[in-house]
XYZ file of C-alpha atoms in Angstrom:
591
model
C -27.975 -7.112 -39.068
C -24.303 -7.660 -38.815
C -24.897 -11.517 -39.813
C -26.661 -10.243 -42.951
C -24.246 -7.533 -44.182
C -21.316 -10.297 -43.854
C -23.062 -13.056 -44.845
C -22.452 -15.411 -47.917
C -26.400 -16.750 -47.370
C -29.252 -15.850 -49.248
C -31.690 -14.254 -47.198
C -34.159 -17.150 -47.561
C -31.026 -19.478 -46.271
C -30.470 -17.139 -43.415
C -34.002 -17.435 -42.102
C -33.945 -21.393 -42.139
C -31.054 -21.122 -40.271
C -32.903 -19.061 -37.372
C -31.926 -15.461 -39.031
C -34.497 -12.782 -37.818
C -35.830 -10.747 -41.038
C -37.174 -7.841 -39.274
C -33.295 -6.845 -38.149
C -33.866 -5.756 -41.999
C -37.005 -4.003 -42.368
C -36.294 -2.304 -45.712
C -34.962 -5.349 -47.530
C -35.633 -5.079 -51.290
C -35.867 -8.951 -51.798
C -32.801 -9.085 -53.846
C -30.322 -11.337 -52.656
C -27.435 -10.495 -54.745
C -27.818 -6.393 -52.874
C -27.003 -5.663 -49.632
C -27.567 -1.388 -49.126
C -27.355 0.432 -45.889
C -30.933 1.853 -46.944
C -31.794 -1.680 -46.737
C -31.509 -1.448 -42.830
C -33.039 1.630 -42.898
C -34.364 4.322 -45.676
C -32.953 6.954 -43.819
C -30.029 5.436 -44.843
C -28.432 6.066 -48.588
C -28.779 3.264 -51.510
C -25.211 2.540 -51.165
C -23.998 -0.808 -51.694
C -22.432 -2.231 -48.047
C -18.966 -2.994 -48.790
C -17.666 -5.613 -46.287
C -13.820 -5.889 -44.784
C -11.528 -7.332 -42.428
C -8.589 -9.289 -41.858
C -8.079 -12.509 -43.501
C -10.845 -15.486 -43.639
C -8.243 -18.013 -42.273
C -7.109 -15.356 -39.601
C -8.088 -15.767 -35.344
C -10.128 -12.352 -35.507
C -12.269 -13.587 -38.831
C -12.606 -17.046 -37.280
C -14.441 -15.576 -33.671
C -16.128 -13.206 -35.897
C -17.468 -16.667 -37.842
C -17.960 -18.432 -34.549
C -20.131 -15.446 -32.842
C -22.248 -13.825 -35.208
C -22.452 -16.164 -38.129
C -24.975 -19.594 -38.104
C -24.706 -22.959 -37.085
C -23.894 -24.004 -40.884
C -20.702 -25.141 -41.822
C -20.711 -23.853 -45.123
C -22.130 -20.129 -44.583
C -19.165 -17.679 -44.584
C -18.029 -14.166 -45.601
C -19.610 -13.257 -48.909
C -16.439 -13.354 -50.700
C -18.759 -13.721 -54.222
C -20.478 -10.546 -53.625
C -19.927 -7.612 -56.413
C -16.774 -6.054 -55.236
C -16.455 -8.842 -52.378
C -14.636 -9.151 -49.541
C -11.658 -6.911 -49.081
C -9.523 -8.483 -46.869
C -6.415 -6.339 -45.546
C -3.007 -8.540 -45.054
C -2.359 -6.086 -42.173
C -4.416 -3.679 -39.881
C -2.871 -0.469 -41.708
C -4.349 -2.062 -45.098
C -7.546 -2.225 -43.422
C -7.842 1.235 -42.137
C -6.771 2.425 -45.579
C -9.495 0.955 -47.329
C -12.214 1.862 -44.754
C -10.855 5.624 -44.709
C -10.672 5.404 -48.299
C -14.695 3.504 -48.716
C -17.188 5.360 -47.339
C -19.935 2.961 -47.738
C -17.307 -0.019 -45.896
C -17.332 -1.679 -42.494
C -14.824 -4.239 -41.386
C -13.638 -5.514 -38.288
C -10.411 -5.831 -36.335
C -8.266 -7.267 -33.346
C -8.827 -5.803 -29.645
C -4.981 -5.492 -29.756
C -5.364 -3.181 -32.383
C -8.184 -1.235 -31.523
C -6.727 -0.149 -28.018
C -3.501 0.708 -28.949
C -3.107 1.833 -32.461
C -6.332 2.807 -34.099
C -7.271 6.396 -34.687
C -10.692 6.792 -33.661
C -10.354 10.383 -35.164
C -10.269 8.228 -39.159
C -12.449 5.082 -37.695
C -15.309 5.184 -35.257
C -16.569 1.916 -33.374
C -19.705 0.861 -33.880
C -21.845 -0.227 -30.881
C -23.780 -3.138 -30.804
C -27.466 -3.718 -29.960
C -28.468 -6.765 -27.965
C -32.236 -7.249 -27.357
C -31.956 -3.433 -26.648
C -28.886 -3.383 -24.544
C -25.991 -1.100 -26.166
C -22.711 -2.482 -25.923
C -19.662 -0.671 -27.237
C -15.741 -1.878 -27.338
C -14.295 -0.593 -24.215
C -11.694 -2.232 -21.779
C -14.110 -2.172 -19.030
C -16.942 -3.852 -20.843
C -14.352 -6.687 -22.365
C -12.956 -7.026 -18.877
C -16.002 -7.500 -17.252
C -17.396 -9.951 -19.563
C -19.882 -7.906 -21.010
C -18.931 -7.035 -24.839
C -20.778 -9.420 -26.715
C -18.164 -9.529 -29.122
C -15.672 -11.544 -26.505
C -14.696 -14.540 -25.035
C -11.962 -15.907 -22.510
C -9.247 -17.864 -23.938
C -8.057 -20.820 -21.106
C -5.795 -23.218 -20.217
C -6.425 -25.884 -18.347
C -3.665 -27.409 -16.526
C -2.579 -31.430 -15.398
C -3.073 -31.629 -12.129
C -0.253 -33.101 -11.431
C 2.346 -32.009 -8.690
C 5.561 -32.144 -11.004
C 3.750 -30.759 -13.937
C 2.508 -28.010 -12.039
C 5.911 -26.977 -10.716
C 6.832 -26.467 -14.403
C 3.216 -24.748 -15.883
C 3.245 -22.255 -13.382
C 6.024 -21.097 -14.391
C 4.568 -20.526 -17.902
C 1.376 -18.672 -16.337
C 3.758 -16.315 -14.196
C 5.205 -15.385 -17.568
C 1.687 -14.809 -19.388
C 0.689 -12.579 -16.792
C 3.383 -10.785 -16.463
C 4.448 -7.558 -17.938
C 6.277 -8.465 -20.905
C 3.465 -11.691 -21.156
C 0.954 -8.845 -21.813
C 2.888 -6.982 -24.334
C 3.227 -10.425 -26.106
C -0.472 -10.745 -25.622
C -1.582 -7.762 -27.181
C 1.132 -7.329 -30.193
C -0.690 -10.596 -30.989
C -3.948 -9.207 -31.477
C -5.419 -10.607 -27.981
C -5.929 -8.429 -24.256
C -4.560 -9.464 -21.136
C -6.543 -9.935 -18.061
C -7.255 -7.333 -15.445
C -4.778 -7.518 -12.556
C -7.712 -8.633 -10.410
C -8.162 -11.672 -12.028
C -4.305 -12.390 -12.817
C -3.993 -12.676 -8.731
C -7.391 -14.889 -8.669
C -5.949 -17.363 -11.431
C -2.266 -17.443 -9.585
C -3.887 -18.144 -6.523
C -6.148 -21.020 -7.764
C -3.053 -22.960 -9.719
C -0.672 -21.755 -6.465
C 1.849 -20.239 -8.593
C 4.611 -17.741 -6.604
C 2.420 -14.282 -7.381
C -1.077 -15.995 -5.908
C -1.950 -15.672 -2.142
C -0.674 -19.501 -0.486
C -3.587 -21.367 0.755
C -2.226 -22.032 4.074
C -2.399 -18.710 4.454
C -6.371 -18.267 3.140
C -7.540 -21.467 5.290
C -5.742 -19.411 8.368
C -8.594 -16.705 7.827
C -11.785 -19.453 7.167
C -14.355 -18.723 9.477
C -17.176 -21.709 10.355
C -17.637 -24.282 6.749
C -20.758 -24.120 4.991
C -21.849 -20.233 5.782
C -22.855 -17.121 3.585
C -22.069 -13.762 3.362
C -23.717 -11.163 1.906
C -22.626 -8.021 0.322
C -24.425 -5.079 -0.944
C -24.317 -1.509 -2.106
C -21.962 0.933 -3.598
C -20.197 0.518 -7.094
C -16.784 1.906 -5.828
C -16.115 -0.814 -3.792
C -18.061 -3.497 -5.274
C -14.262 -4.222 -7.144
C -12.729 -4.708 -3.925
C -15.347 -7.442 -2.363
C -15.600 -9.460 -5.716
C -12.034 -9.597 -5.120
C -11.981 -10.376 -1.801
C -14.647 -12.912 -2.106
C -13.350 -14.466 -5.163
C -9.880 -15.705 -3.597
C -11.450 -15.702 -0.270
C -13.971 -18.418 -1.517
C -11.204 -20.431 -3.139
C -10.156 -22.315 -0.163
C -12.216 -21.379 2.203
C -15.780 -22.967 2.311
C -18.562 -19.863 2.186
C -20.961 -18.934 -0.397
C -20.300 -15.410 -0.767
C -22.692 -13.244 -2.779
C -22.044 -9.438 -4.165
C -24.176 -6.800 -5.249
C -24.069 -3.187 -6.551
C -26.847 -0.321 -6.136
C -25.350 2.333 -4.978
C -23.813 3.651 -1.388
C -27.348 4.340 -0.117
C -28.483 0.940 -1.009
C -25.973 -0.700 1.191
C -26.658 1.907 4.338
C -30.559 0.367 3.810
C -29.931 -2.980 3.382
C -27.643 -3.641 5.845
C -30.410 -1.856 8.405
C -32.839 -4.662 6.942
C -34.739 -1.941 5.195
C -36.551 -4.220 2.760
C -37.726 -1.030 0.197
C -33.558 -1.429 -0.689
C -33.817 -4.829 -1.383
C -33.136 -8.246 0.907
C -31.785 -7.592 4.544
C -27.350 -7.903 3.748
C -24.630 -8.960 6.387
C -22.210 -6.191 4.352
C -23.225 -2.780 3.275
C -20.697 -1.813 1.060
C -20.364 2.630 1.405
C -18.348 5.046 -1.002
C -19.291 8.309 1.600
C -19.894 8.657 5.426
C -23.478 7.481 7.136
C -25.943 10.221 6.831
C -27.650 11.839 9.765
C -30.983 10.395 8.210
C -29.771 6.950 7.652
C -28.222 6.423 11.173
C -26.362 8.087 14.816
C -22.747 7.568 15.269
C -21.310 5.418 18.801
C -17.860 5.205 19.065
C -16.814 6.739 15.801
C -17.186 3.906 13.966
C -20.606 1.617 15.229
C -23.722 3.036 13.360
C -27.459 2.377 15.006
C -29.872 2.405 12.273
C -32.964 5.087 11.767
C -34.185 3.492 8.776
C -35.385 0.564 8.238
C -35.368 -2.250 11.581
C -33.633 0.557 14.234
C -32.756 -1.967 16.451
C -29.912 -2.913 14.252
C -26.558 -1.322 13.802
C -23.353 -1.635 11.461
C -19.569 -1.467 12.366
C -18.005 0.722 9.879
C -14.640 -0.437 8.253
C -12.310 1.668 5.857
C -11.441 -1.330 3.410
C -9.468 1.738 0.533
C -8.357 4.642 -0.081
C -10.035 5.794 -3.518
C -9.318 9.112 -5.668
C -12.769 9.913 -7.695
C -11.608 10.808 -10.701
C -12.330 12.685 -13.569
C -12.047 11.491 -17.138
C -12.514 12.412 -20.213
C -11.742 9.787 -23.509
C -7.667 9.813 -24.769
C -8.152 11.983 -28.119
C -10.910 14.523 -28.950
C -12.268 18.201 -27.770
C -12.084 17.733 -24.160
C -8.634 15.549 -24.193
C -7.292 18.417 -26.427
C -8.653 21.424 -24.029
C -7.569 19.954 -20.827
C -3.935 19.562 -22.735
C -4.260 23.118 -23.185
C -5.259 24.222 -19.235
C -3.385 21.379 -17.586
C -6.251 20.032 -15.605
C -9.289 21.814 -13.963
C -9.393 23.670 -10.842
C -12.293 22.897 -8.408
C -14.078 26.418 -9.839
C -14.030 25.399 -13.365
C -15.202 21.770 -12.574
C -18.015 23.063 -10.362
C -19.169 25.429 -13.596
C -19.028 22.764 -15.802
C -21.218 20.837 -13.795
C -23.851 23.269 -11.319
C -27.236 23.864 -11.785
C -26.741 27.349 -10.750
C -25.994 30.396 -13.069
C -23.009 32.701 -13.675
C -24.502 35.115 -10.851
C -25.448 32.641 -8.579
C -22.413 30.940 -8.429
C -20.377 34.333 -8.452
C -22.607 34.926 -5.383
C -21.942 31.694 -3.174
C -17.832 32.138 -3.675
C -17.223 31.184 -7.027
C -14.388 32.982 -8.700
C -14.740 34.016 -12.185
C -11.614 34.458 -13.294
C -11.380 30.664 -13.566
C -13.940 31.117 -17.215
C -11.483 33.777 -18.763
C -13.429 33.336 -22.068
C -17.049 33.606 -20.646
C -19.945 34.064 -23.520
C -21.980 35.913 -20.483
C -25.044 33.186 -21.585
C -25.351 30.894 -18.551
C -27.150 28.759 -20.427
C -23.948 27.441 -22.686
C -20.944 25.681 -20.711
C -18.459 25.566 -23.860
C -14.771 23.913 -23.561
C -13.886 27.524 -25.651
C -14.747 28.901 -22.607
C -12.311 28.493 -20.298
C -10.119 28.783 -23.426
C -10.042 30.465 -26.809
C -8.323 27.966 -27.930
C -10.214 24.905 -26.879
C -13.035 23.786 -29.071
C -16.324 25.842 -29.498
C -18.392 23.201 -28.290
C -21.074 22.299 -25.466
C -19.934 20.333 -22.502
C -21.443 17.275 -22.391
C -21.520 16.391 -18.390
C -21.604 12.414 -17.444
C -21.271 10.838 -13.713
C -23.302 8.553 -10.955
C -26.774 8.705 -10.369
C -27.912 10.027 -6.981
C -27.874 6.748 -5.194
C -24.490 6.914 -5.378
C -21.871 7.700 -2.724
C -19.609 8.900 -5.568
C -22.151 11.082 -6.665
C -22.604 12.814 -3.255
C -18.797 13.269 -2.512
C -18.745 14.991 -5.983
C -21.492 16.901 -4.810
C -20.404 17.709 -0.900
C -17.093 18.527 -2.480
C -17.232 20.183 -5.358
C -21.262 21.966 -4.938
C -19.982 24.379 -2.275
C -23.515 25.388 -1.906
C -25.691 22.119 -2.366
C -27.089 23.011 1.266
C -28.924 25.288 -0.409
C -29.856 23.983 -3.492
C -27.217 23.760 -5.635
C -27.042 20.290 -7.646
C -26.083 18.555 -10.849
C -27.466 20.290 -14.354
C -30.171 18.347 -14.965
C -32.115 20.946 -16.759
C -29.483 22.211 -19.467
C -30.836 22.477 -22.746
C -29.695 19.332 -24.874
C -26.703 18.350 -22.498
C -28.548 17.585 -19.383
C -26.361 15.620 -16.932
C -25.899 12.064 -17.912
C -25.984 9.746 -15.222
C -26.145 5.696 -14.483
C -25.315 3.599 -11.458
C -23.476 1.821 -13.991
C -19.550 3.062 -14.260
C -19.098 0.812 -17.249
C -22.181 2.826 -19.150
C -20.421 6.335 -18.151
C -17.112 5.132 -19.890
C -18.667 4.142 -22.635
C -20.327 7.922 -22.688
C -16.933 9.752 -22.895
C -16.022 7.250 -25.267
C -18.880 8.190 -27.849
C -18.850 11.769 -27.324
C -15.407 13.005 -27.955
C -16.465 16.735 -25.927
C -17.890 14.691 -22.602
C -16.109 14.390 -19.598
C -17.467 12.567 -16.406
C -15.895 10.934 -12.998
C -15.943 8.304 -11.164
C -13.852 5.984 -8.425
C -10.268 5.105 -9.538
C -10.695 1.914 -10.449
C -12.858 2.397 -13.681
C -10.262 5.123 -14.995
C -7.399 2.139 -13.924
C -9.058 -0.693 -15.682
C -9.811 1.642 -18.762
C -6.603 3.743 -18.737
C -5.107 2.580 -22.433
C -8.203 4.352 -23.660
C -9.181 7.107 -21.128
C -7.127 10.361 -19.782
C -7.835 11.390 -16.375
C -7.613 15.243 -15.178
C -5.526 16.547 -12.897
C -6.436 18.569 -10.572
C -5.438 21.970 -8.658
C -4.571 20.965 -4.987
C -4.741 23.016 -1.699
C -1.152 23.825 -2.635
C -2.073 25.462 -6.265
C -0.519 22.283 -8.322
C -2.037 20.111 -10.853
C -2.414 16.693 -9.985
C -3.313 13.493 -11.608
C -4.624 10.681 -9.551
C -2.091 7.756 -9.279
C -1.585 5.236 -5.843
C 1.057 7.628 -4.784
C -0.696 11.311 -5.160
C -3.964 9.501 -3.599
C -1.859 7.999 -1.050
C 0.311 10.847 -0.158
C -2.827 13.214 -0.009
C -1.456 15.237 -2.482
C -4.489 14.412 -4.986
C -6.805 16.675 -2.831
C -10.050 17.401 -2.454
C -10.756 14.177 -4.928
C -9.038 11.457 -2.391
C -11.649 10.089 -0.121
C -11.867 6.720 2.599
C -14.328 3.946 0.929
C -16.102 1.742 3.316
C -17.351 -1.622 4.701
C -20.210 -1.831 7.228
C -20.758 -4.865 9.204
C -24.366 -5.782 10.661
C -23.483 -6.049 14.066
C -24.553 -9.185 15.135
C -22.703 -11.704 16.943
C -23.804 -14.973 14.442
C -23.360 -12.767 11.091
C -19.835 -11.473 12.584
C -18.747 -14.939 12.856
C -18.567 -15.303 8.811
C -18.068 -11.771 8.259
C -15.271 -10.413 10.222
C -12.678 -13.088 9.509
C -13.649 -12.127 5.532
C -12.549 -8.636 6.545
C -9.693 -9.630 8.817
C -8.558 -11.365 5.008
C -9.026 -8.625 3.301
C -7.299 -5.930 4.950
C -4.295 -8.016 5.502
C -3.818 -8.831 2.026
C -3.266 -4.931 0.624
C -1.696 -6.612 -2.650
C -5.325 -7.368 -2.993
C -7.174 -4.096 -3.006
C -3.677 -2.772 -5.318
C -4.996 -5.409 -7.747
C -8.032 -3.470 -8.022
C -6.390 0.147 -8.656
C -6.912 1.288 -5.045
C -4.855 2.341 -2.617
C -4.437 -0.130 0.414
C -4.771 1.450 4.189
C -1.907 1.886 5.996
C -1.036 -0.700 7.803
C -1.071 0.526 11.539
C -4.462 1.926 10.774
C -5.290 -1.758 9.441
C -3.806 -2.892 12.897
C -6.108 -1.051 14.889
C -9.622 -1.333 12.933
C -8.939 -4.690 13.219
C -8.211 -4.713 17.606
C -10.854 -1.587 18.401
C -13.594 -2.486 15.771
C -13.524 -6.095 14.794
C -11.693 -8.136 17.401
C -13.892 -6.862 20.074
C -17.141 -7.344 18.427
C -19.924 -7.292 18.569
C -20.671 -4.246 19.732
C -23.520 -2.526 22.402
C -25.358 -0.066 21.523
C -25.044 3.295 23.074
C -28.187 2.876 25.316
C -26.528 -0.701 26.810
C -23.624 -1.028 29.307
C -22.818 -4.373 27.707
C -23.937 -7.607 26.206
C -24.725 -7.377 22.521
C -26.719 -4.812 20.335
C -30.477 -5.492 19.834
C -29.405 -5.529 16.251
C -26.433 -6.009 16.899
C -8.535 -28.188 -7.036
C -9.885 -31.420 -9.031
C -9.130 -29.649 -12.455
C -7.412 -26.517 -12.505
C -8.323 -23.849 -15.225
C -6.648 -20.494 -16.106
C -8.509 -17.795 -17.653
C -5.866 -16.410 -19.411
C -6.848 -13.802 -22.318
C -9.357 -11.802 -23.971
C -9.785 -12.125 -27.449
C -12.337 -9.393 -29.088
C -13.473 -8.716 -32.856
C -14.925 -4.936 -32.611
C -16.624 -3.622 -35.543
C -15.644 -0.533 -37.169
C -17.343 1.490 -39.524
C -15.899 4.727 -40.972
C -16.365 7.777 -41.443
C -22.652 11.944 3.892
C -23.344 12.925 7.721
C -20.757 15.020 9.395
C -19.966 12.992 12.423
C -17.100 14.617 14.992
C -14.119 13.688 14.213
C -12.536 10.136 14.671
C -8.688 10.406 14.981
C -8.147 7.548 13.093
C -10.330 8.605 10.148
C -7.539 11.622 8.472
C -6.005 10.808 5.602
């Protein structure tokens, strides 16, 4: 569709060239029209008109590269009645598509996530074999915007060269490199993969690989990692620069908390038996019984094995809502939420029955009396008079159950997530990137999730403080989630080793790595674990493993650079149109 609104083909040289004419199932078989009724006859009879930046400029060139043909002579359709408007300058282009209400054009990334107001210009997702994909940091950052591509360098391998284009890579990544970067129309890399890119080319700000090869465990092995979303940031990390000089094959999966408690017990309904089970919450009393604070002997799945548990961060779930709009411009108005008001917008259970299980109702000063609405006016006459729309995990998430165990006081007895509200049920994925790209389309939505999805999409998202044990708003930041002052959001995030003496002789030197390296996990947006707690996981839990079970007085647990290239930036055209088991407690576990 996009190929045929910019297009300078006719529609029978479109199809020779592989064009698909049902992405137009209303075409009126003249080539010299191109109406948005044409893609649809819901749609009015208005003539498309078609913008963006110059033909000649980087933007209009990927924008040529990606969606037009394999033809070198098929452009944009600058012979088209009223023809191409292109803008010498973003401001020229937002004037004419506020001022066109039948135009579309296309910008920069740069542009999009720093200057455009998405209250004059809305993005325009795109549809890929049925997949949705909208312009968000998160989805360019992760490779998944359709609409993207890395831009690299690849560097002589050469040891006098290199001393000199290092130096030029420190600068790119650095912070006045990435404001460079974007006033050019391009997006830096994530942190994250600024330290993997240092580290391959050995530059001053990448981890030395004497120091990596001092960690390898035996050559040729595999790890494998499975399980919650939260820290599934923090082992692609780790196995990334891990893997760069140290000879494993090191595999990572998502699927939620609960997916990584079952797979690492070899139950095979989760998915393949994993050496890792990655956890964003505690064990449940279902899923396994606690020895020694920390080893867990599975009840699911094969019992006979068991998984050392290993705090690899310190996360602070957070809750987001998108950087302009109804709920941005309400919780400007509060300050942030209080735990009451966050569980209202959120519970299944009514006024009363919330009132009745300790809820205070003084924190919904404006309350219709209709249970049935959850309105941002609500909690203030002057916020918006508009639903809450309510976004977060699904329930195979350990995010979604610390939400839950935290925030439901009264989940114990039924008390869960509004599935059931009329029209705004709660949205939920085991996809983060999919619930940032909710509060992104719906200006009224708010949702939450682990830190690192608000810190990789912070130039577009806000993030909610909230009231603390001591009465005081707080946003989550490193410091307020590692000072404990972001309470009752700030949470431990977890590693669980199968216990078994061949698999902990690739796995625990990968940990040892990890938790060593807490510039790493920063990278990511977390918050590191101190380092004397580091010191003794590492003596009590993984130095001295394996581990028996608590039936055995000893003896093991039955279940127990040839060339060198830098990605260096992302460079986007984004179309616009207008218009949980409670275990005693472990003294080294408090925050």
């Amino acid at each position: 569709q996009l190929r045929w609104i910019f297009s300078s083909f006719t529609e029978n040289e479109l199809i020779e060239d592989g064009w698909n004419p049902a992405s137009v199932p209303n075409a009126d078989g003249d080539p010299t029209t191109h109406l948005w009724s044409e893609l649809n006859p819901a749609c009015e009879a208005t003539e498309i008109i078609i913008a963006g930046p110059p033909v000649d400029s980087g933007s209009a060139l990927l924008f040529d590269e990606l969606v037009f043909g394999t033809s070198t002579t098929e452009t944009f359709d600058v012979e088209r009645p009223g023809s191409f408007f292109s803008g010498v300058d973003n401001a020229e282009l937002v004037d004419f598509l506020t001022s066109n209400d039948a135009a579309i054009g296309f910008f920069d990334i740069g542009f999009i996530f720093t200057t455009l107001d998405v209250e004059k210009l809305a993005l325009v997702s795109l549809n890929v074999d049925g997949e949705i994909f909208k312009a968000t940091v998160d989805a360019l950052e992760s490779g998944e915007y359709p609409m993207s591509r890395l831009l690299y360098y690849s560097l002589y391998n050469d040891r006098a060269s290199l001393e000199i284009t290092r130096n030029l890579v420190e600068f790119i990544f650095s912070e006045d490199g990435d404001l460079v970067t974007k006033d050019n129309g391009y997006w830096p890399l994530p942190e994250s993969k600024k330290m993997i890119m240092t580290t391959r080319i050995q530059s001053k700000s990448g981890i030395p690989k004497s120091t990596i090869e001092s960690y390898c465990g035996p050559p040729g092995g595999t790890i494998s990692i499975a399980g919650s979303s939260t820290v599934k940031p923090i082992a692609e990390l780790w196995s990334e620069i891990y893997s760069t000089f140290c000879d494993v094959e090191i595999t990572v999966e998502g699927g939620g908390s609960s997916n990584g408690a079952g797979r690492v017990c070899g139950d095979e309904e989760r998915g393949m038996p994993v050496d890792i089970g990655d956890m964003s919450r505690e064990w449940q009393d279902s899923e396994a019984t606690s020895y020694k604070g920390f080893v867990y002997e599975c009840l699911e799945g094969d019992v006979t094995r068991s998984a050392i548990q290993v705090d690899v961060a310190i996360d602070g779930l957070t809750v987001a809502v998108a950087h302009s709009g109804h709920a941005y411009e309400c919780i400007q108005i509060l300050g942030g939420l209080t735990t009451d008001q966050l569980r209202w917008i959120y519970s299944s259970y009514s006024d009363q029955e919330l009132e009745d299980s300790g809820w205070d109702p003084q924190s919904v000063p404006n309350n219709d009396g209709d249970s049935l609405t959850h309105r941002w006016s609500e909690l203030n006459e002057g916020c918006a008079d508009i639903e809450i729309r309510i976004a977060g995990p699904d329930d195979a998430s350990g995010t979604y159950e610390y939400f839950l165990e935290t925030i439901m006081i009264d989940h114990d007895n039924g008390e869960t997530f509004d599935i059931l509200r009329p029209g705004f049920s709660y949205f939920n994925s085991e996809d983060d990137g999919l619930l940032v790209d909710y509060i992104f389309t719906y200006s009224e939505a708010i949702s939450y999730f682990g830190y690192n999805y608000f810190y990789e999409n912070q130039e577009a998202l806000s993030s909610v403080p909230i009231r603390n044990s001591t009465g005081v708003f707080v946003a989550p930041t490193p410091e307020t989630i590692g000072d404990g002052t972001y309470n009752p959001l700030a949470r431990r995030i977890y590693m669980n080793l199968l216990n078994d003496a061949e698999v902990l002789q690739r796995t625990v030197p990968f940990l040892k790595f990890g938790l060593k390296h807490p510039e790493v996990v920063v990278a990511t947006g977390y918050v590191a674990v101190p380092e004397d707690k580091v010191d003794r996981m590492v003596a009590v839990r993984l130095e001295s493993a394996p581990h028996s079970s608590s039936e055995e007085t000893g003896g093991l647990s039955g279940g127990a650079i040839a060339g060198i290239v830098v990605g260096s930036l992302v460079f986007v055209c984004a179309v616009v149109v207008f218009m949980r088991a409670k275990q005693p407690a472990d003294p080294e576990k408090p925050l």
